[in-house]
Amino acid sequence: MSKKKIYFKKYEDNLKAIKEQLKNNDDVIYRRIDTEKGPITAIYISNICSQNFISHAIIKPLVACKDFPEDIEKIKNDHIFADDTALGTDLDEAVKQILFANVVLLFSFADQFIYCDAEEYSFRDIQEPPTETVIKGPREGFTEDLSTNISLIRRRIRNPKLKFEKMLIGKQSDTPVMLVYIEDQAPTELVAFVRDRLQNAKIKFLLESKALDEALQTKKSIFDTLGYTEKPDKVVGSLIEGRVAILQENTPFVVTAPHFFVEYFSVGEDYYLNSYGQSYFRLVRWIAFFIALLLPGLYLSLIAYHFKLVPYIFAFRMAITRSGVPFPAIVEIMIMMLFFQILREAGIRLPQPIGSALSIVGALILGDAAIGAGLASEITVLIIALSSISLFLVPKMYAGILLWSNTILLMAAVLGLPGFYIGFILFCSHISDLTTCGYPYLYPLGTFRSFNFQDLILRDDLNDISKNIFYKDEK
């Protein structure tokens, strides 16, 4: 059999195999181009490819060509007007390239195929992230498009040492993921740890970044040991400090690692407004954290077991307000906490204008109705309201604080102040035992190692903050 017939037979077999794998897909286009050397078939998916680009840069030059060279490399270089082109021979690779918004050209007179990038996805414009609004600072936020997100980072760091390592994660989804870091800034062991965990992640379909979080976790906890943000300036700040970032197609949330406990108390405006004012507000967030975590349990311990520790006048007033409540203190507190959680969930699920109004009005009405009906005392409503409002100052810790606050509350209900102390010690032990990509979660607190972390409870000067935070990698 001649070489020409062998190529044509392989061409027909490959085309049939591709059609079999991509059958029942009405948006897959098979465009046949007849030439003097034999047919060429262009295969692409119309909904994710630019058909105008394909027509002008690929099909038109091939149709206009009168004398095709024998070498496929010359066809790729001289007759296809596309920037990103490559050769291939593997059939499975051809199918993968089609699914990645490339045009695959099958030739009946050659044993190789050409694929060309013709990507044209639909995605939303760059907008301000609704979850990270700022008073002063950049308003840009990441989108679901990976290329756009990469450009937002590259525009801020024009450095040849900024590295983007591409991976395909998900055995059946082949989702593009980028590992981003600055060479010589990020510790080599950190980059190696994250790269190894990502490459060995046993994920079938990667749809959201939470799956990457679970792949990088060393211990399970209700507290996130990886950071999430939709703000390019925050990601760039993390990269400058020596961390790594993980970008994923189809999500605006970028993962940063490692992520430390003290970062929950920082917000974007801390670095764009006056340092003295922002240091004060950061202290307020720390105080709100301890109020949300400890106040319900401490209140229950005092009124149920240790009444003598309360000033007499205040104890007398509490006794009067609680005299008409038919429930034990723990039941009273749990009822009010449940009311506030229901209001919060309703406020989140409803449209934003309605949800905000419902949360405010609902809290006022429910609090007043509970007091009037004798379900709760004024002091209990005040304590739970203050604790619930304090939770909103550290929203990313909401679930963690709520769980541990309830744990401390239940232990206080059983043992009083000893139970309260035991609950708090268990909380401290839990967060002290956590690690984030090999680093202590409480870093740089609670460790004897020396670190260059200048951004703790108070905000330091920006020149001191914008340095590598890892003790041995400052350049």
Coordinates of N, CA and C in Angstrom, one line a residue, residues 302-437:
L302 N -21.6 33.1 85.0 CA -21.8 34.1 86.1 C -23.2 34.0 86.7
I303 N -24.2 34.0 85.8 CA -25.6 34.0 86.3 C -26.1 32.6 86.8
A304 N -25.4 31.6 86.3 CA -25.9 30.2 86.7 C -25.1 29.6 87.9
Y305 N -23.8 29.9 88.0 CA -23.0 29.3 89.0 C -22.2 30.2 89.9
H306 N -21.9 31.4 89.4 CA -21.0 32.3 90.2 C -21.7 33.7 90.4
F307 N -22.8 33.7 90.9 CA -23.6 35.0 91.1 C -22.8 35.9 92.0
K308 N -22.1 35.4 92.9 CA -21.4 36.3 93.9 C -20.3 37.1 93.2
L309 N -19.8 36.7 92.0 CA -18.8 37.5 91.4 C -19.4 38.7 90.7
V310 N -20.7 38.8 90.6 CA -21.3 39.9 89.9 C -21.6 41.0 90.9
P311 N -21.4 42.3 90.7 CA -21.7 43.4 91.6 C -23.1 43.3 92.1
Y312 N -23.4 43.6 93.3 CA -24.7 43.3 93.9 C -25.8 44.1 93.2
I313 N -25.6 45.3 92.9 CA -26.7 46.1 92.2 C -27.0 45.5 90.8
F314 N -25.9 45.1 90.1 CA -26.1 44.5 88.8 C -26.8 43.2 88.9
A315 N -26.4 42.4 89.9 CA -27.0 41.1 90.1 C -28.5 41.2 90.5
F316 N -28.8 42.2 91.3 CA -30.2 42.5 91.6 C -31.0 42.8 90.4
R317 N -30.5 43.6 89.5 CA -31.2 44.0 88.3 C -31.4 42.8 87.4
M318 N -30.4 41.9 87.3 CA -30.5 40.7 86.5 C -31.6 39.8 87.0
A319 N -31.6 39.7 88.3 CA -32.6 38.8 89.0 C -34.0 39.3 88.7
I320 N -34.2 40.6 88.7 CA -35.5 41.2 88.4 C -35.9 40.9 87.0
T321 N -35.0 41.1 86.0 CA -35.3 41.0 84.6 C -35.6 39.5 84.2
R322 N -34.9 38.6 85.0 CA -35.1 37.1 84.7 C -36.2 36.5 85.5
S323 N -36.8 37.2 86.3 CA -37.8 36.6 87.2 C -39.0 36.1 86.5
G324 N -39.3 36.7 85.3 CA -40.5 36.2 84.6 C -40.2 35.2 83.5
V325 N -38.9 34.8 83.3 CA -38.5 33.9 82.3 C -38.6 32.4 82.8
P326 N -39.4 31.6 82.1 CA -39.7 30.2 82.6 C -38.6 29.2 82.3
F327 N -37.6 29.6 81.6 CA -36.6 28.6 81.1 C -35.3 28.8 81.9
P328 N -34.5 27.7 82.0 CA -33.1 27.9 82.5 C -32.3 28.9 81.6
A329 N -31.3 29.4 82.2 CA -30.5 30.4 81.4 C -29.9 29.8 80.1
I330 N -29.5 28.6 80.1 CA -28.9 28.0 78.9 C -30.0 27.9 77.8
V331 N -31.2 27.5 78.1 CA -32.3 27.4 77.1 C -32.6 28.8 76.6
E332 N -32.7 29.8 77.5 CA -33.0 31.2 77.1 C -31.9 31.7 76.1
I333 N -30.6 31.4 76.4 CA -29.6 31.9 75.5 C -29.6 31.2 74.2
M334 N -29.8 29.9 74.2 CA -29.9 29.1 72.9 C -31.1 29.6 72.1
I335 N -32.2 29.9 72.7 CA -33.4 30.4 71.9 C -33.0 31.7 71.2
M336 N -32.4 32.6 71.9 CA -32.1 33.9 71.3 C -31.0 33.7 70.2
M337 N -30.0 32.9 70.5 CA -29.0 32.7 69.5 C -29.6 32.1 68.2
L338 N -30.6 31.2 68.4 CA -31.2 30.6 67.2 C -32.0 31.6 66.5
F339 N -32.7 32.5 67.2 CA -33.4 33.6 66.5 C -32.5 34.5 65.6
F340 N -31.3 34.8 66.2 CA -30.4 35.7 65.4 C -29.8 34.9 64.2
Q341 N -29.6 33.6 64.4 CA -29.0 32.9 63.2 C -30.1 32.7 62.1
I342 N -31.3 32.6 62.5 CA -32.4 32.5 61.5 C -32.5 33.8 60.7
L343 N -32.4 34.9 61.5 CA -32.4 36.3 60.8 C -31.2 36.5 59.9
R344 N -30.1 36.0 60.3 CA -28.9 36.2 59.5 C -29.0 35.4 58.2
E345 N -29.4 34.2 58.3 CA -29.6 33.3 57.1 C -30.6 33.9 56.2
A346 N -31.7 34.4 56.7 CA -32.8 35.0 55.9 C -32.2 36.3 55.2
G347 N -31.4 37.1 55.9 CA -30.9 38.3 55.3 C -29.9 38.0 54.2
I348 N -29.2 36.9 54.3 CA -28.2 36.5 53.3 C -28.9 35.9 52.0
R349 N -29.9 35.1 52.2 CA -30.6 34.4 51.1 C -31.5 35.3 50.3
L350 N -32.0 36.3 50.9 CA -32.9 37.2 50.2 C -32.1 38.2 49.4
P351 N -32.7 38.9 48.4 CA -32.0 40.0 47.7 C -31.5 41.0 48.6
Q352 N -30.4 41.6 48.3 CA -29.6 42.4 49.3 C -30.4 43.6 49.9
P353 N -31.1 44.4 49.1 CA -31.9 45.5 49.8 C -32.9 45.0 50.8
I354 N -33.6 43.9 50.4 CA -34.7 43.3 51.3 C -34.0 42.6 52.5
G355 N -32.9 41.9 52.2 CA -32.3 41.2 53.3 C -31.7 42.1 54.4
S356 N -31.1 43.2 54.0 CA -30.6 44.1 55.0 C -31.7 44.7 55.9
A357 N -32.8 45.1 55.2 CA -33.9 45.6 56.0 C -34.6 44.6 56.9
L358 N -34.7 43.3 56.4 CA -35.3 42.3 57.2 C -34.4 42.0 58.4
S359 N -33.1 42.0 58.3 CA -32.2 41.7 59.4 C -32.4 42.7 60.5
I360 N -32.4 44.0 60.1 CA -32.5 45.1 61.1 C -33.8 45.1 61.8
V361 N -34.9 45.1 60.9 CA -36.3 45.2 61.5 C -36.6 43.9 62.2
G362 N -36.2 42.8 61.7 CA -36.5 41.5 62.3 C -35.9 41.4 63.7
A363 N -34.6 41.9 63.8 CA -33.9 41.8 65.1 C -34.6 42.7 66.1
L364 N -35.1 43.9 65.7 CA -35.8 44.7 66.7 C -37.1 44.1 67.1
I365 N -37.9 43.6 66.2 CA -39.2 43.1 66.5 C -39.1 41.8 67.3
L366 N -38.1 40.9 66.9 CA -38.0 39.6 67.6 C -37.5 39.8 69.0
G367 N -36.5 40.8 69.2 CA -36.0 41.1 70.5 C -37.1 41.6 71.4
D368 N -37.9 42.6 70.9 CA -38.9 43.2 71.7 C -40.0 42.1 72.0
A369 N -40.4 41.3 71.0 CA -41.4 40.3 71.2 C -41.0 39.2 72.2
A370 N -39.7 38.8 72.2 CA -39.2 37.8 73.1 C -39.3 38.3 74.5
I371 N -38.9 39.6 74.8 CA -39.0 40.2 76.1 C -40.4 40.3 76.6
G372 N -41.3 40.7 75.7 CA -42.7 40.9 76.0 C -43.4 39.6 76.3
A373 N -43.0 38.5 75.6 CA -43.6 37.2 75.8 C -43.0 36.4 76.9
G374 N -41.9 37.0 77.5 CA -41.3 36.3 78.7 C -40.4 35.2 78.3
L375 N -40.0 35.1 77.0 CA -39.0 34.1 76.5 C -37.6 34.4 76.9
A376 N -37.3 35.7 77.1 CA -35.9 36.1 77.3 C -35.9 37.4 78.1
S377 N -34.9 37.6 78.9 CA -34.7 38.9 79.6 C -34.0 39.9 78.8
E378 N -34.1 41.2 79.2 CA -33.4 42.3 78.5 C -31.9 42.1 78.5
I379 N -31.3 41.6 79.6 CA -29.9 41.5 79.6 C -29.4 40.3 78.7
T380 N -30.2 39.3 78.6 CA -29.9 38.2 77.7 C -29.9 38.6 76.2
V381 N -31.0 39.4 75.9 CA -31.1 39.9 74.5 C -29.9 40.8 74.2
L382 N -29.5 41.6 75.1 CA -28.4 42.5 74.9 C -27.1 41.7 74.7
I383 N -26.9 40.7 75.5 CA -25.6 39.9 75.4 C -25.6 39.2 74.1
I384 N -26.6 38.6 73.7 CA -26.6 37.8 72.4 C -26.6 38.7 71.2
A385 N -27.2 39.9 71.3 CA -27.2 40.9 70.2 C -25.8 41.4 70.1
L386 N -25.1 41.7 71.2 CA -23.7 42.2 71.1 C -22.8 41.1 70.5
S387 N -23.0 39.9 71.0 CA -22.1 38.8 70.5 C -22.4 38.6 69.0
S388 N -23.6 38.6 68.6 CA -23.9 38.4 67.2 C -23.4 39.5 66.3
I389 N -23.6 40.7 66.7 CA -23.1 41.8 65.9 C -21.5 41.8 65.8
S390 N -20.9 41.4 66.9 CA -19.4 41.3 66.9 C -18.9 40.3 65.9
L391 N -19.7 39.3 65.6 CA -19.3 38.3 64.6 C -19.1 38.9 63.2
F392 N -19.9 40.0 62.9 CA -19.8 40.6 61.6 C -18.6 41.4 61.4
L393 N -17.8 41.6 62.4 CA -16.5 42.4 62.2 C -15.4 41.5 61.8
V394 N -15.6 40.2 61.9 CA -14.6 39.2 61.4 C -15.4 38.1 60.6
P395 N -16.0 38.5 59.5 CA -17.0 37.6 58.8 C -16.4 36.3 58.3
K396 N -15.1 36.3 57.9 CA -14.5 35.1 57.4 C -14.4 34.0 58.5
M397 N -14.5 34.4 59.8 CA -14.4 33.5 60.9 C -15.8 33.1 61.5
Y398 N -16.8 33.5 60.8 CA -18.1 33.4 61.3 C -18.5 32.0 61.8
A399 N -18.3 31.0 60.9 CA -18.7 29.6 61.3 C -17.8 29.1 62.4
G400 N -16.5 29.4 62.4 CA -15.6 28.9 63.4 C -15.9 29.5 64.8
I401 N -16.1 30.8 64.8 CA -16.4 31.5 66.1 C -17.7 30.9 66.6
L402 N -18.7 30.8 65.8 CA -20.0 30.3 66.2 C -19.9 28.9 66.8
L403 N -19.2 28.0 66.2 CA -19.1 26.7 66.7 C -18.4 26.6 68.0
W404 N -17.3 27.4 68.1 CA -16.5 27.3 69.4 C -17.2 28.1 70.5
S405 N -18.0 29.2 70.1 CA -18.7 29.9 71.1 C -19.8 29.0 71.7
N406 N -20.5 28.2 70.9 CA -21.5 27.3 71.4 C -20.8 26.2 72.2
T407 N -19.6 25.7 71.8 CA -18.9 24.7 72.6 C -18.6 25.2 74.0
I408 N -18.0 26.4 74.0 CA -17.7 27.0 75.3 C -18.9 27.3 76.2
L409 N -20.0 27.7 75.5 CA -21.3 27.9 76.2 C -21.8 26.6 76.8
L410 N -21.8 25.5 76.1 CA -22.3 24.2 76.6 C -21.4 23.7 77.8
M411 N -20.1 23.9 77.7 CA -19.2 23.5 78.8 C -19.4 24.4 80.0
A412 N -19.7 25.7 79.8 CA -20.0 26.6 80.9 C -21.3 26.2 81.6
A413 N -22.3 25.7 80.8 CA -23.6 25.3 81.3 C -23.4 24.1 82.2
V414 N -22.4 23.3 82.0 CA -22.3 22.0 82.8 C -21.4 22.3 84.0
L415 N -20.3 23.0 83.8 CA -19.3 23.2 84.9 C -19.1 24.6 85.4
G416 N -19.8 25.6 84.8 CA -19.6 26.9 85.2 C -18.3 27.5 84.7
L417 N -17.6 28.3 85.5 CA -16.3 28.9 85.1 C -15.2 27.9 84.8
P418 N -15.1 26.8 85.5 CA -14.1 25.8 85.1 C -14.4 25.3 83.7
G419 N -15.6 25.0 83.4 CA -16.0 24.6 82.0 C -15.7 25.7 81.0
F420 N -15.9 26.9 81.4 CA -15.6 28.0 80.5 C -14.1 28.1 80.2
Y421 N -13.3 27.9 81.2 CA -11.9 28.0 81.0 C -11.4 26.7 80.2
I422 N -12.0 25.6 80.5 CA -11.6 24.4 79.7 C -11.9 24.6 78.2
G423 N -13.1 25.1 77.9 CA -13.5 25.3 76.6 C -12.6 26.3 75.8
F424 N -12.2 27.4 76.5 CA -11.2 28.3 75.9 C -9.9 27.7 75.7
I425 N -9.4 26.9 76.7 CA -8.1 26.2 76.5 C -8.1 25.2 75.3
L426 N -9.3 24.5 75.2 CA -9.4 23.6 74.0 C -9.4 24.4 72.7
F427 N -10.0 25.5 72.7 CA -10.0 26.4 71.5 C -8.5 26.8 71.2
C428 N -7.8 27.3 72.2 CA -6.4 27.7 71.9 C -5.6 26.5 71.5
S429 N -5.8 25.3 72.1 CA -5.0 24.2 71.7 C -5.3 23.8 70.3
H430 N -6.6 23.9 69.9 CA -7.0 23.5 68.5 C -6.3 24.4 67.5
I431 N -6.3 25.7 67.6 CA -5.7 26.6 66.6 C -4.2 26.5 66.7
S432 N -3.7 26.2 67.9 CA -2.2 26.1 68.0 C -1.7 24.8 67.3
D433 N -2.6 23.8 67.2 CA -2.2 22.5 66.6 C -2.3 22.6 65.0
L434 N -2.9 23.6 64.5 CA -3.1 23.6 63.0 C -1.9 24.1 62.3
T435 N -1.7 23.7 61.1 CA -0.6 24.1 60.2 C -1.2 24.6 58.9
T436 N -0.5 25.4 58.2 CA -0.9 25.9 56.9 C 0.3 25.7 56.0
C437 N 0.2 24.7 55.1 CA 1.3 24.4 54.2 C 2.7 24.3 54.9

